[in-house]
Structure formats: C-alpha cells, structure tokens
Short mmCIF file of C-alpha atoms and ligand atoms in Angstrom, two decimals:
data_model
loop_
_atom_site.label_atom_id
_atom_site.label_comp_id
_atom_site.label_asym_id
_atom_site.label_seq_id
_atom_site.Cartn_x
_atom_site.Cartn_y
_atom_site.Cartn_z
CA MET A 1 -106.38 92.03 128.79
CA LYS A 2 -104.33 89.11 130.36
CA LEU A 3 -106.22 86.37 132.05
CA VAL A 4 -104.12 83.41 133.71
CA VAL A 5 -105.89 79.89 133.94
CA ILE A 6 -104.41 77.24 136.76
CA GLY A 7 -105.22 74.31 138.47
CA ALA A 8 -106.30 74.62 142.05
CA GLN A 9 -105.84 70.81 143.04
CA TRP A 10 -103.48 68.12 141.67
CA GLY A 11 -104.13 68.71 137.88
CA ASP A 12 -106.56 67.14 135.73
CA GLU A 13 -109.25 69.75 137.08
CA GLY A 14 -110.52 70.26 133.54
CA LYS A 15 -108.48 72.86 132.62
CA GLY A 16 -108.82 72.11 129.11
CA LYS A 17 -112.58 72.51 128.88
CA ILE A 18 -112.41 75.96 130.67
CA VAL A 19 -109.00 77.21 128.38
CA ASP A 20 -110.76 76.17 125.56
CA PHE A 21 -114.07 77.99 126.29
CA LEU A 22 -112.13 81.14 127.34
CA ALA A 23 -109.86 80.87 124.45
CA ARG A 24 -112.70 81.96 122.19
CA ASP A 25 -111.96 85.55 123.37
CA ALA A 26 -108.48 85.36 123.16
CA ASP A 27 -106.04 86.60 120.49
CA THR A 28 -103.14 84.35 121.85
CA VAL A 29 -103.03 81.29 123.84
CA VAL A 30 -99.62 80.77 125.92
CA ARG A 31 -98.79 78.04 128.00
CA PHE A 32 -96.31 79.06 130.56
CA SER A 33 -94.98 75.76 132.76
CA GLY A 34 -94.56 72.10 132.22
CA GLY A 35 -94.24 69.64 129.29
CA ALA A 36 -95.53 66.55 127.60
CA ASN A 37 -96.24 65.22 131.15
CA ALA A 38 -99.70 67.44 130.91
CA GLY A 39 -102.75 66.08 129.06
CA HIS A 40 -105.65 68.12 128.29
CA THR A 41 -108.90 66.71 126.69
CA ILE A 42 -111.00 68.99 124.75
CA VAL A 43 -114.46 68.31 123.04
CA HIS A 44 -115.27 70.17 120.20
CA GLY A 45 -118.59 69.00 118.56
CA ARG A 46 -117.94 65.47 117.67
CA ASN A 47 -114.13 65.98 117.93
CA THR A 48 -112.33 65.33 121.07
CA TYR A 49 -108.56 66.32 121.05
CA LYS A 50 -105.81 65.22 123.46
CA LEU A 51 -103.06 67.84 123.80
CA HIS A 52 -100.14 67.36 125.81
CA LEU A 53 -97.72 70.40 124.89
CA VAL A 54 -99.72 72.58 122.57
CA PRO A 55 -101.82 75.11 124.07
CA SER A 56 -105.79 74.58 123.74
CA GLY A 57 -106.25 77.32 121.60
CA ILE A 58 -104.92 75.51 118.87
CA VAL A 59 -108.35 74.57 117.50
CA TYR A 60 -109.50 77.44 116.98
CA GLU A 61 -108.38 78.74 113.41
CA ASP A 62 -107.92 82.32 114.12
CA LYS A 63 -105.69 81.85 117.23
CA ARG A 64 -102.03 81.75 117.56
CA VAL A 65 -100.54 79.38 120.36
CA ILE A 66 -97.18 79.99 122.14
CA LEU A 67 -95.16 77.48 124.24
CA GLY A 68 -93.94 79.60 126.48
CA THR A 69 -90.49 80.21 128.47
CA GLY A 70 -91.59 78.03 131.51
CA MET A 71 -92.21 75.19 129.15
CA VAL A 72 -89.85 72.10 128.84
CA ILE A 73 -90.41 70.77 125.30
CA ASP A 74 -89.71 67.55 123.81
CA PRO A 75 -89.22 67.85 120.16
CA GLU A 76 -90.22 64.45 119.01
CA ALA A 77 -93.38 64.97 121.20
CA LEU A 78 -94.43 68.29 119.58
CA GLU A 79 -93.78 66.78 115.96
CA LYS A 80 -95.76 63.97 116.95
CA GLU A 81 -98.83 66.08 118.22
CA LEU A 82 -98.80 68.35 115.52
CA GLU A 83 -98.82 65.43 113.06
CA GLU A 84 -102.01 64.31 114.91
CA LEU A 85 -103.57 67.40 114.67
CA SER A 86 -103.00 67.65 110.83
CA THR A 87 -104.48 64.24 110.84
CA ALA A 88 -107.54 65.81 112.66
CA GLY A 89 -107.79 68.38 110.15
CA VAL A 90 -106.42 71.43 112.15
CA VAL A 91 -104.46 73.74 110.34
CA TRP A 92 -101.75 75.05 112.58
CA ALA A 93 -98.83 76.29 110.24
CA GLY A 94 -97.77 79.94 111.19
CA ARG A 95 -99.98 79.76 114.42
CA VAL A 96 -97.67 77.50 116.60
CA LEU A 97 -94.69 79.75 118.02
CA ILE A 98 -92.10 78.41 120.83
CA SER A 99 -90.30 80.67 123.02
CA ASP A 100 -86.34 80.63 122.27
CA ARG A 101 -85.52 80.65 126.00
CA ALA A 102 -87.73 77.42 126.47
CA HIS A 103 -85.78 74.49 127.44
CA LEU A 104 -85.38 70.97 125.22
CA VAL A 105 -85.99 67.65 126.73
CA LEU A 106 -83.28 65.41 125.30
CA PRO A 107 -84.08 61.51 125.01
CA ARG A 108 -81.38 60.72 127.64
CA TYR A 109 -83.36 63.02 130.05
CA LYS A 110 -86.53 60.54 129.79
CA ARG A 111 -84.65 57.58 130.41
CA MET A 112 -82.79 59.29 133.25
CA ASP A 113 -86.23 60.40 134.67
CA LYS A 114 -87.68 57.07 135.03
CA ASP A 115 -84.27 55.44 136.30
CA LEU A 116 -84.12 57.97 138.70
CA ASP A 117 -87.69 57.40 140.13
CA THR A 118 -87.47 53.56 140.40
CA LYS A 119 -84.42 54.43 142.27
CA ARG A 120 -85.90 56.57 144.80
CA ALA A 121 -87.03 54.85 148.47
CA GLN A 122 -90.22 56.64 147.61
CA PRO A 123 -90.80 57.09 143.91
CA ILE A 124 -92.86 60.26 142.85
CA GLY A 125 -94.79 58.20 140.31
CA THR A 126 -93.30 60.48 137.27
CA THR A 127 -94.70 60.27 133.98
CA GLY A 128 -91.62 59.53 132.49
CA ARG A 129 -91.65 62.29 130.04
CA GLY A 130 -88.31 63.78 131.15
CA ILE A 131 -89.62 66.78 133.04
CA GLY A 132 -87.87 66.63 136.35
CA VAL A 133 -84.33 65.95 134.46
CA THR A 134 -84.81 68.81 132.26
CA TYR A 135 -85.92 71.33 135.07
CA SER A 136 -82.73 70.15 136.67
CA MET A 137 -80.68 70.86 134.21
CA LYS A 138 -82.14 74.22 133.43
CA SER A 139 -81.25 75.20 137.36
CA ALA A 140 -77.95 73.44 137.16
CA ARG A 141 -77.39 75.74 133.89
CA ASP A 142 -76.53 72.53 131.84
CA GLY A 143 -79.75 72.67 130.03
CA VAL A 144 -80.14 73.10 126.23
CA ARG A 145 -82.55 76.01 125.21
CA VAL A 146 -84.60 76.12 122.13
CA ILE A 147 -82.22 78.98 120.81
CA ASP A 148 -78.89 76.72 121.49
CA ALA A 149 -80.23 74.30 118.84
CA PHE A 150 -78.98 76.65 116.41
CA ASP A 151 -75.61 77.59 117.90
CA ASP A 152 -73.27 75.39 116.08
CA ALA A 153 -70.24 75.84 118.30
CA LEU A 154 -72.70 74.86 121.36
CA LEU A 155 -73.80 71.81 119.60
CA ALA A 156 -70.16 70.76 118.84
CA ALA A 157 -69.40 70.42 122.49
CA LEU A 158 -72.21 68.24 123.30
CA SER A 159 -72.43 64.48 123.05
CA GLN A 160 -72.84 62.65 119.82
CA GLU A 161 -76.66 61.52 120.76
CA ASP A 162 -77.70 65.25 121.99
CA ARG A 163 -76.26 66.49 118.64
CA ASP A 164 -77.45 64.25 116.04
CA PHE A 165 -81.12 64.43 118.20
CA LEU A 166 -81.02 68.17 117.83
CA LEU A 167 -79.30 68.41 113.98
CA GLU A 168 -82.50 65.77 113.38
CA HIS A 169 -85.16 67.92 114.83
CA ARG A 170 -84.21 71.58 114.99
CA GLU A 171 -85.44 72.39 111.38
CA PHE A 172 -88.89 71.52 112.59
CA PHE A 173 -89.31 73.94 114.76
CA ARG A 174 -87.01 76.79 113.39
CA GLU A 175 -89.96 78.79 111.80
CA MET A 176 -91.66 78.68 115.26
CA MET A 177 -88.98 80.15 117.46
CA VAL A 178 -89.88 83.37 118.87
CA ASP A 179 -88.68 86.19 121.42
CA VAL A 180 -91.77 86.05 123.58
CA ASN A 181 -91.05 89.21 125.57
CA SER A 182 -90.64 91.40 121.99
CA TYR A 183 -93.95 89.60 120.66
CA MET A 184 -95.90 90.46 124.02
CA THR A 185 -94.73 94.10 123.60
CA ASP A 186 -95.79 94.05 119.90
CA HIS A 187 -99.10 92.58 120.82
CA GLY A 188 -99.43 94.45 124.13
CA ASP A 189 -103.40 95.21 123.31
CA GLU A 190 -104.66 92.08 122.52
CA ASN A 191 -106.23 89.24 124.75
CA VAL A 192 -103.84 86.80 125.93
CA LEU A 193 -104.89 83.57 127.72
CA LEU A 194 -101.96 82.59 129.96
CA GLU A 195 -102.68 78.53 130.65
CA GLY A 196 -101.42 76.48 133.20
CA ALA A 197 -100.59 72.91 133.50
CA GLN A 198 -100.72 70.42 136.45
CA GLY A 199 -102.30 72.03 139.51
CA THR A 200 -101.15 74.11 142.42
CA LEU A 201 -100.47 71.00 144.78
CA LEU A 202 -98.11 69.70 142.17
CA ASP A 203 -96.20 73.15 141.59
CA LEU A 204 -92.53 72.99 142.74
CA ASP A 205 -92.76 75.46 145.48
CA LEU A 206 -96.69 75.33 146.85
CA GLY A 207 -96.85 71.64 146.24
CA THR A 208 -96.84 68.43 148.22
CA TYR A 209 -92.99 68.45 147.56
CA PRO A 210 -91.27 66.08 147.12
CA PHE A 211 -94.32 64.57 145.16
CA VAL A 212 -94.60 67.33 142.86
CA SER A 213 -93.76 68.12 139.39
CA SER A 214 -90.65 70.24 138.51
CA GLY A 215 -92.02 73.32 136.87
CA SER A 216 -94.00 76.36 138.05
CA SER A 217 -97.64 75.23 137.80
CA SER A 218 -99.23 78.17 140.17
CA ALA A 219 -100.30 81.28 138.75
CA ASN A 220 -97.01 82.66 140.05
CA GLY A 221 -95.06 81.10 137.26
CA ALA A 222 -97.21 82.46 134.67
CA ALA A 223 -95.96 85.87 134.18
CA VAL A 224 -92.15 84.65 133.68
CA GLY A 225 -93.07 81.80 131.72
CA ALA A 226 -95.03 83.45 129.09
CA GLY A 227 -92.72 86.62 128.59
CA PHE A 228 -94.75 89.62 131.21
CA GLY A 229 -93.78 91.29 133.95
CA PRO A 230 -95.92 90.68 137.04
CA ARG A 231 -98.37 93.87 136.94
CA GLU A 232 -99.49 92.88 133.14
CA LEU A 233 -101.55 89.96 134.73
CA ASP A 234 -105.00 91.09 135.21
CA ARG A 235 -106.98 88.31 136.49
CA VAL A 236 -106.55 84.59 137.94
CA VAL A 237 -109.00 81.88 137.08
CA GLY A 238 -108.57 78.93 139.52
CA VAL A 239 -110.07 75.62 137.94
CA CYS A 240 -111.21 72.87 140.69
CA LYS A 241 -113.25 69.61 140.39
CA ALA A 242 -116.44 69.18 142.82
CA TYR A 243 -114.30 66.20 144.16
CA SER A 244 -110.51 66.02 143.99
CA THR A 245 -107.98 63.49 142.05
CA ARG A 246 -104.50 62.68 142.15
CA VAL A 247 -102.18 60.62 139.82
CA GLY A 248 -99.30 59.58 140.87
CA ASN A 249 -97.88 59.15 144.70
CA GLY A 250 -98.00 61.60 147.59
CA PRO A 251 -100.27 62.95 150.22
CA PHE A 252 -103.76 63.13 149.23
CA PRO A 253 -105.81 63.33 152.64
CA THR A 254 -109.26 63.26 151.22
CA GLU A 255 -108.56 59.99 149.26
CA PHE A 256 -111.68 57.72 149.75
CA GLU A 257 -110.80 54.57 151.90
CA SER A 258 -112.89 51.64 151.19
CA GLU A 259 -113.39 50.92 155.03
CA ARG A 260 -114.88 54.42 155.22
CA ASP A 261 -116.43 55.24 152.09
CA GLY A 262 -117.20 51.69 150.56
CA ASP A 263 -116.87 51.98 146.74
CA LEU A 264 -116.88 55.79 146.24
CA GLU A 265 -113.53 55.49 144.69
CA HIS A 266 -114.53 53.21 141.92
CA VAL A 267 -118.06 54.78 141.48
CA ILE A 268 -116.45 58.30 141.23
CA ARG A 269 -113.85 56.91 138.76
CA GLU A 270 -116.07 55.49 136.33
CA LEU A 271 -118.79 58.38 136.25
CA GLY A 272 -115.71 61.23 136.03
CA HIS A 273 -114.04 58.77 133.53
CA GLU A 274 -111.12 59.35 135.82
CA TYR A 275 -108.08 57.98 133.99
CA GLY A 276 -104.61 59.81 133.19
CA VAL A 277 -104.57 61.51 129.64
CA THR A 278 -100.97 61.03 129.32
CA THR A 279 -100.36 57.60 131.29
CA GLY A 280 -103.70 55.97 131.12
CA ARG A 281 -103.25 55.48 134.80
CA PRO A 282 -106.30 55.46 136.88
CA ARG A 283 -106.64 58.39 139.00
CA ARG A 284 -106.72 58.25 142.80
CA CYS A 285 -110.21 59.62 143.90
CA GLY A 286 -111.22 61.80 146.97
CA TYR A 287 -113.61 64.07 148.64
CA LEU A 288 -113.46 67.65 147.72
CA ASP A 289 -110.87 69.16 149.97
CA LEU A 290 -111.64 72.47 150.88
CA VAL A 291 -108.61 73.30 153.20
CA ALA A 292 -106.07 72.74 150.08
CA LEU A 293 -108.61 74.51 147.62
CA ARG A 294 -108.50 77.72 150.11
CA TYR A 295 -104.47 77.39 150.21
CA ALA A 296 -104.53 77.17 146.44
CA CYS A 297 -107.01 80.33 146.57
CA ARG A 298 -104.69 82.40 148.59
CA SER A 299 -101.36 81.39 147.27
CA ASN A 300 -102.36 81.85 143.73
CA SER A 301 -104.38 85.27 144.38
CA ILE A 302 -107.18 83.39 142.55
CA ASP A 303 -110.00 85.96 141.84
CA THR A 304 -112.76 83.72 140.38
CA LEU A 305 -113.31 79.64 140.56
CA ALA A 306 -114.16 77.64 137.78
CA LEU A 307 -116.08 74.44 139.02
CA THR A 308 -115.97 71.64 137.04
CA HIS A 309 -117.18 68.02 137.39
CA LEU A 310 -120.58 69.04 139.47
CA ASP A 311 -122.84 66.66 137.20
CA ILE A 312 -120.95 63.96 138.65
CA TYR A 313 -122.53 64.35 141.77
CA ASP A 314 -125.94 64.27 140.37
CA SER A 315 -126.99 60.74 141.79
CA PHE A 316 -125.82 61.39 145.11
CA GLU A 317 -128.05 61.18 148.17
CA GLU A 318 -125.15 62.86 150.41
CA ILE A 319 -121.79 64.83 149.55
CA GLN A 320 -119.17 64.93 151.96
CA VAL A 321 -116.23 67.99 151.98
CA CYS A 322 -113.07 68.50 153.73
CA VAL A 323 -113.26 71.64 155.83
CA GLY A 324 -110.25 70.52 157.92
CA TYR A 325 -107.41 67.97 159.21
CA LYS A 326 -106.80 66.10 162.31
CA VAL A 327 -103.15 66.19 162.77
CA ASP A 328 -101.36 64.50 165.61
CA GLY A 329 -104.61 65.01 167.23
CA ARG A 330 -105.05 68.51 166.66
CA VAL A 331 -107.49 69.86 164.10
CA THR A 332 -106.23 72.52 161.68
CA GLU A 333 -107.37 74.43 158.74
CA LEU A 334 -103.81 75.23 157.13
CA PHE A 335 -102.48 72.88 154.37
CA PRO A 336 -99.40 71.53 155.91
CA ALA A 337 -95.74 71.86 154.76
CA SER A 338 -94.53 68.84 156.38
CA ARG A 339 -94.69 65.72 154.23
CA THR A 340 -95.19 63.65 157.29
CA ALA A 341 -98.19 65.81 158.48
CA ALA A 342 -99.44 65.90 154.82
CA ALA A 343 -99.28 61.86 154.53
CA ASN A 344 -100.71 61.32 158.13
CA ALA A 345 -103.61 64.11 158.01
CA GLU A 346 -107.15 62.69 158.59
CA PRO A 347 -109.68 64.57 156.85
CA VAL A 348 -112.19 66.23 158.78
CA LEU A 349 -115.67 65.82 156.92
CA LYS A 350 -118.57 67.94 156.82
CA ALA A 351 -121.76 66.24 155.06
CA LEU A 352 -123.67 68.31 152.73
CA PRO A 353 -126.96 67.19 151.38
CA GLY A 354 -127.14 65.90 147.71
CA TRP A 355 -129.57 66.75 144.84
CA LYS A 356 -130.53 63.62 143.30
CA ALA A 357 -131.36 65.73 140.21
CA SER A 358 -129.64 66.36 136.56
CA SER A 359 -127.78 69.32 136.48
CA ALA A 360 -126.80 68.93 132.77
CA GLN A 361 -129.31 71.08 131.55
CA ALA A 362 -128.64 73.84 133.69
CA ARG A 363 -127.47 76.69 131.71
CA ALA A 364 -127.66 79.54 134.57
CA PHE A 365 -127.10 79.19 138.22
CA SER A 366 -130.65 79.53 138.98
CA GLU A 367 -131.68 76.78 136.94
CA LEU A 368 -129.37 74.34 138.66
CA PRO A 369 -131.18 71.89 141.59
CA THR A 370 -131.08 73.65 144.76
CA GLY A 371 -128.77 71.30 146.37
CA ALA A 372 -125.99 71.93 143.74
CA GLN A 373 -126.70 75.64 144.38
CA ASP A 374 -126.14 75.14 147.97
CA TYR A 375 -122.77 73.04 147.35
CA VAL A 376 -121.38 75.74 145.29
CA ARG A 377 -122.34 78.52 147.89
CA TYR A 378 -120.63 76.42 150.79
CA ILE A 379 -117.25 76.01 148.45
CA GLU A 380 -117.64 80.11 147.88
CA GLU A 381 -118.21 80.61 151.94
CA TYR A 382 -115.19 78.52 152.42
CA THR A 383 -112.72 79.72 150.33
CA GLY A 384 -114.02 83.25 149.94
CA VAL A 385 -113.94 83.03 146.16
CA SER A 386 -116.81 83.31 144.23
CA VAL A 387 -117.23 80.41 141.66
CA GLU A 388 -118.29 82.20 138.45
CA ILE A 389 -117.76 79.31 135.74
CA ILE A 390 -119.61 75.63 136.52
CA SER A 391 -119.22 72.73 134.26
CA VAL A 392 -121.61 70.14 134.25
CA GLY A 393 -120.77 68.01 131.14
CA SER A 394 -117.98 67.77 128.90
CA ASP A 395 -119.29 69.47 126.20
CA ARG A 396 -118.94 73.42 125.39
CA GLU A 397 -122.70 74.14 126.27
CA HIS A 398 -122.63 72.44 129.39
CA THR A 399 -121.24 75.48 130.84
CA ILE A 400 -122.51 78.03 133.36
CA VAL A 401 -120.87 81.41 133.05
CA GLU A 402 -122.13 83.69 135.93
CA ARG A 403 -119.52 86.13 135.26
CA ASP A 404 -117.46 86.21 132.05
CA PRO A 405 -113.92 86.30 133.21
CA TRP A 406 -112.50 88.34 130.38
CA THR A 407 -115.13 91.32 131.62
CA PRO A 408 -112.86 94.12 132.96
CA SER A 409 -113.35 94.31 137.02
P1 IMP B 501 -93.52 64.28 136.27
O1 IMP B 501 -94.05 65.88 136.24
O2 IMP B 501 -93.68 63.69 135.13
O3 IMP B 501 -92.03 64.32 136.88
O4 IMP B 501 -94.43 63.76 137.46
C1 IMP B 501 -94.40 64.43 138.45
C2 IMP B 501 -95.73 64.26 139.43
O5 IMP B 501 -96.76 65.08 138.98
C3 IMP B 501 -96.31 62.75 139.00
O6 IMP B 501 -97.06 62.32 140.19
C4 IMP B 501 -97.30 62.85 138.17
O7 IMP B 501 -98.32 62.02 138.02
C5 IMP B 501 -97.82 64.21 138.37
N1 IMP B 501 -98.23 64.80 137.10
C6 IMP B 501 -97.58 65.49 136.23
N2 IMP B 501 -98.43 66.01 135.25
C7 IMP B 501 -99.57 65.70 135.56
C8 IMP B 501 -100.64 66.38 135.01
O8 IMP B 501 -100.98 66.99 134.03
N3 IMP B 501 -101.86 65.95 135.72
C9 IMP B 501 -101.67 65.44 136.84
N4 IMP B 501 -100.85 64.78 137.38
C10 IMP B 501 -99.68 65.27 136.87
#
C-alpha cells in the first residue's frame, strides 16, 4: 500500500509525529519534496530527533528511507544530519537512499537565496537554505542532479567552486544513489509511506503565491517526487493543527491580533512551543482556518485528517474558528487566489465552547472531553473529511487512532 502524508496548512502541522507513528507499519519512507528548509521533530521515548532532510522513518532500525526525486539536497547538510544521527546512536548505513534524479543545492545557491530575498520589495522570509534557487535552476535546466556529480565531463564545465564542492562531497553519497522508479518496481508489494514537507499553503502552485516555498508540497507532488505513477497512491492523510501557524511572510487571514484577541498569540506560542525547528524563528499564530483547510482537503484529495495539538486548547473557555472571509465587504468561503484579497481577507469567526479539561489521557475518541469531541466533529462537518487520528501530546502514546490509515478501504 502507498500512503501519502502531507501538511494541510502552512507547514509545521506536526507531520513529523504522524509520519513517525505511521512509519511503524511502512517498509520504506520516501520524502518527496523540499529540502533542508523543513524541520521535523520526533520524540521517541527519552530521545528527541530534529530532522531536516532525512525522512522520519530513519529512527526505526528496519526501515529504508529515500530522499526522493522532488527533493533538493544540500550535501553538506545531509552529511551533518547523518553524523548527528550517528552521535544519537541511530545506525543508518545501508538504509538511506537518494534519488539519482534529485537536484543538489550548491553553496552559491544559498548565498543567492538570501541575497534575492533581501532585494525583494516584499521579502518572502526564506529560510535561506537555497531551496528557491535550486528549484529555479532545475526549471531553467541549469541544475545539477545527484547523478551529475559523477559525470566528470559535466563537472569539467562547471565553475571551480561548484566542481570542488561536488568532488569534496560526492563520495559520501555515491553508495546511497538509487533509481527510485526501478527501486519501486522491485519493491512493489511493500508498504511505502510518502512523506511531504512544508504544507499545502506553501506549495508552489496551490499556496499563497509568491509567499510559498518552491517545491510541490501537496499530495500532487507525491507521485513524481517518489518515483510512482499517479494510480499507485492509495490514500492521502492531511495533517492539520487545532489552530494555525505560519513562519515567514505572507497572508495569514486568521492571525491573532492583539486588539481583537489580547495576548492569545503569545499564549498559544508558548503552550505549543511554536518556534521554527530550522531557523528558531517564533511562528505566527492564529485561529483554525476552516476555509483554508477545506481548500487543502479538496485540492489534495485528502481522504482523512490527522488533527494535532488538540491539547493546546485544553484550558480555553471558548475557541474561535474561521468559517469565511470578508473580502471587499463580501463574505466568501473560498480561498482567494489574489494576493491582495488574501492579504486583506478578514476572518469571519465562529465561537465554539471550550472544554476546560485535560485531553492528554484520552486514547480513544470517546475518552476526549465532550467539548473536544464537538470541536473535532465541527471540523469534520465543515471540511467534509473525517478526522481519524488525533494527537493530544508530543509522545507517541498521546495519539488517538480511530481508523488506521494503512487499513485498505
Ligand atoms: P524557503 O522554502 O526557505 O524559500 O522559504 C519560503 C517560505 O516557506 C518562507 O516563508 C519559509 O518560512 C516557509 N517555509 C519553508 N519551509 C518551511 C517549513 O518546513 N515549515 C514552515 N514554513 C516553511
């Protein structure tokens, strides 16, 4: 079976935990998009792992992980991350594969990335990991793929700096290189988990352009990024938080505003530890945006939602969710394509009762406080998609699984 897990908001939805949870039943985990801009936190017992490039399945000794074709890989960052995993006691040799068609991030791309962003009239707030420049080089047909690093004629045509960099690093990943399509043909019967990075609203095509990342972070990028044909994908799991966050610039209609919402931004940021894993930047926080979530459900063919951070709302008297936007005096339930409309959209908020009780002990939906159950039901009603996994804490055991996504439909 082939299961896709993607972010249904602006990234940082808690995909790391959900992927880690689902990886238990996978043979191979493939990351299909993005690069070292991502940050996935995984808590395994007393160990916490922070991953940027390596798919989350790495912490299981019996899983193979693949950095897929849709990724952009910084060889230095990969070496560093794998060294850190070794230090943490994770044995990864022979289990990490890299698509020979994935593109490489060169040092000058990182410099260009930061430089370009500072020169933009409205900076995007890039993580500065060279992601946008590498995808631009790829589209311009000037990029360097993993396989190209072993093509000496091609290397000879590169600048001294690029050539030296590739010659310095290529031996590290030579043995990891794989043709993902033929790998998948050979392992056709296995359970493959396709791990997305970032989130739908940061997807180059579906997101809040131009305030997006440059990869295909929606489910639509999963097939090509992981070396499958589109009919191979069995189910799509969308991960969303009980509220919303965003790192970097760009429209965020439900962002907390101190005049309207008091110190909610600060409260949620501290309760939810909302600081970027990659850059440490404080995340912008806001109400759950059901308009955006339904847009994500529809544009990704999401079969089931995994709702995370529900426990963050445990102490609240009342919780607001966004059920529409006011744009130019008119109410809409559609997610706007126009950057100006998205920037000016005012949320239409609906108050739902809080539950003022701990949800952390619940291991089944029926064990959640009634108000929390109602909150989840409201999300399902609005989006038309059932919430089948609920996370009520950072540990593995803080997870309610109403239906296991690996179960065939
Ligand atoms: P870039 O991908 O580094 O160019 O960043 C583009 C935008 O996407 C910036 O607003 C980043 O903050 C945001 N972004 C990139 N990766 C992530 C992520 O993994 N989580 C959340 N935001 C991200």
